[in-house]
Amino acid sequence: MTYRKLTQSELLAEAAERFGVDPLAWAFQCPTCKDIATGADFRAALEEHPRTHIRTKQPVVASDLLGTECIGRTLGALNTGYTGRGCDWAAFGLLRGPWEVVMSNGQTVPCFPLAPKGGA
C-alpha cells in the first residue's frame, strides 16, 4: 500500500463521495490481510465482542476502530489459534499507516486506506 497524507476534511469528503454520507457504510482495507470492513461490520463485531477503553472504561464504538484496526482484532485475532476473519494489524502499531490524517488541531493519526468503491 502506498503512503498518503491528507487532512481530516479530505478523508471525510472522499469517504462520503465513495460510500455515501453514512459513516457505517464507509469501508477501509487492511493493508496486511486485505480484509475490507465497514462501520457496520465493526458495530456488529462489537456487539458480539464488546470492548472498553482502558482509561475511561467507556464502551468502544465502531468509530473508535474504523480505519485504524483490522476487524480481526475485535473478532479475536489477538488470541492464539485464531482462524477467523481479518488479522491483528493496527495502523497505530510499529509500522504505521499507510495513510496519515492531519486532524484540525494539527496532530496526525495513522489510518488504513479507504477501500475501493464497491469493494465492501
Protein backbone atom coordinates (compact mmCIF):
# COMPACT_ATOMS: atom_id res chain seq x y z
CA MET A 1 0.00 0.00 0.00
CA THR A 2 1.18 3.49 -0.82
CA TYR A 3 1.76 6.18 1.81
CA ARG A 4 -0.64 9.08 1.59
CA LYS A 5 -1.04 12.19 3.75
CA LEU A 6 -4.37 14.02 3.77
CA THR A 7 -6.40 16.25 6.03
CA GLN A 8 -9.32 15.01 8.09
CA SER A 9 -11.65 17.09 5.90
CA GLU A 10 -10.23 15.50 2.76
CA LEU A 11 -10.68 12.00 4.20
CA LEU A 12 -14.28 12.68 5.24
CA ALA A 13 -15.12 14.17 1.83
CA GLU A 14 -13.54 11.27 -0.05
CA ALA A 15 -15.30 8.68 2.14
CA ALA A 16 -18.67 10.41 1.67
CA GLU A 17 -18.14 10.65 -2.10
CA ARG A 18 -17.13 7.00 -2.36
CA PHE A 19 -19.60 5.38 0.07
CA GLY A 20 -22.28 7.96 0.89
CA VAL A 21 -22.82 10.15 3.95
CA ASP A 22 -23.49 7.33 6.44
CA PRO A 23 -20.19 6.53 8.23
CA LEU A 24 -21.46 3.00 8.92
CA ALA A 25 -21.20 2.40 5.14
CA TRP A 26 -17.61 3.69 4.91
CA ALA A 27 -15.08 0.94 4.25
CA PHE A 28 -11.35 0.70 4.90
CA GLN A 29 -8.96 -2.00 3.72
CA CYS A 30 -6.42 -3.66 5.97
CA PRO A 31 -3.02 -3.30 4.28
CA THR A 32 -1.87 -6.68 5.59
CA CYS A 33 -4.67 -9.21 5.05
CA LYS A 34 -6.67 -7.05 2.57
CA ASP A 35 -9.93 -7.54 4.52
CA ILE A 36 -12.44 -4.76 3.87
CA ALA A 37 -14.54 -3.69 6.85
CA THR A 38 -17.26 -1.08 7.18
CA GLY A 39 -18.50 0.84 10.18
CA ALA A 40 -21.49 -1.53 10.23
CA ASP A 41 -19.11 -4.52 10.34
CA PHE A 42 -17.36 -3.03 13.38
CA ARG A 43 -20.66 -2.23 15.07
CA ALA A 44 -21.78 -5.86 14.66
CA ALA A 45 -18.40 -7.21 15.80
CA LEU A 46 -18.50 -5.03 18.93
CA GLU A 47 -22.00 -6.26 19.75
CA GLU A 48 -20.62 -9.82 19.78
CA HIS A 49 -17.23 -8.91 21.30
CA PRO A 50 -17.67 -5.75 23.42
CA ARG A 51 -14.56 -3.81 24.41
CA THR A 52 -13.96 -0.93 26.79
CA HIS A 53 -11.43 1.89 26.72
CA ILE A 54 -8.59 1.19 29.14
CA ARG A 55 -8.52 4.68 30.67
CA THR A 56 -12.17 5.76 30.62
CA LYS A 57 -13.82 2.33 30.98
CA GLN A 58 -16.38 3.53 28.40
CA PRO A 59 -17.56 1.16 25.67
CA VAL A 60 -15.58 1.18 22.44
CA VAL A 61 -17.76 2.14 19.46
CA ALA A 62 -17.30 1.46 15.74
CA SER A 63 -15.96 4.95 15.00
CA ASP A 64 -13.13 4.36 17.51
CA LEU A 65 -11.81 1.49 15.39
CA LEU A 66 -12.85 2.05 11.78
CA GLY A 67 -9.81 2.74 9.64
CA THR A 68 -7.34 2.20 12.48
CA GLU A 69 -7.58 -1.55 13.19
CA CYS A 70 -8.25 -4.66 11.18
CA ILE A 71 -11.60 -6.13 12.19
CA GLY A 72 -9.76 -9.30 13.20
CA ARG A 73 -8.52 -7.53 16.36
CA THR A 74 -12.12 -7.17 17.53
CA LEU A 75 -13.11 -10.67 16.41
CA GLY A 76 -10.28 -12.37 18.30
CA ALA A 77 -7.14 -12.32 16.13
CA LEU A 78 -5.02 -11.44 19.17
CA ASN A 79 -5.82 -14.89 20.59
CA THR A 80 -3.56 -17.84 19.80
CA GLY A 81 -5.08 -20.17 17.21
CA TYR A 82 -7.49 -17.59 15.72
CA THR A 83 -8.57 -18.56 12.20
CA GLY A 84 -11.45 -16.15 11.57
CA ARG A 85 -11.88 -13.03 9.51
CA GLY A 86 -9.14 -10.43 9.40
CA CYS A 87 -5.83 -10.21 11.26
CA ASP A 88 -4.26 -8.40 14.21
CA TRP A 89 -2.88 -5.40 12.27
CA ALA A 90 -3.32 -1.84 13.55
CA ALA A 91 -2.50 1.42 11.76
CA PHE A 92 -1.01 2.78 15.00
CA GLY A 93 1.46 -0.07 15.52
CA LEU A 94 5.19 -0.26 14.93
CA LEU A 95 4.65 0.09 11.16
CA ARG A 96 2.14 2.94 10.88
CA GLY A 97 -0.50 3.75 8.31
CA PRO A 98 -0.09 3.53 5.37
CA TRP A 99 -2.19 6.72 5.38
CA GLU A 100 -1.61 9.68 7.67
CA VAL A 101 -4.51 12.00 8.50
CA VAL A 102 -3.85 15.54 9.71
CA MET A 103 -6.55 16.47 12.22
CA SER A 104 -7.93 20.01 12.61
CA ASN A 105 -5.70 20.57 15.67
CA GLY A 106 -2.58 19.70 13.64
CA GLN A 107 -2.00 16.28 15.20
CA THR A 108 -1.63 13.35 12.83
CA VAL A 109 -3.32 9.96 13.07
CA PRO A 110 -2.25 6.83 11.16
CA CYS A 111 -5.01 5.21 9.15
CA PHE A 112 -5.78 2.38 6.74
CA PRO A 113 -6.67 3.38 3.17
CA LEU A 114 -10.26 3.63 2.08
CA ALA A 115 -11.46 0.52 0.30
CA PRO A 116 -12.17 0.66 -3.41
CA LYS A 117 -15.66 1.83 -4.29
CA GLY A 118 -17.99 -1.17 -4.25
CA GLY A 119 -15.33 -3.26 -2.52
CA ALA A 120 -17.17 -3.70 0.77
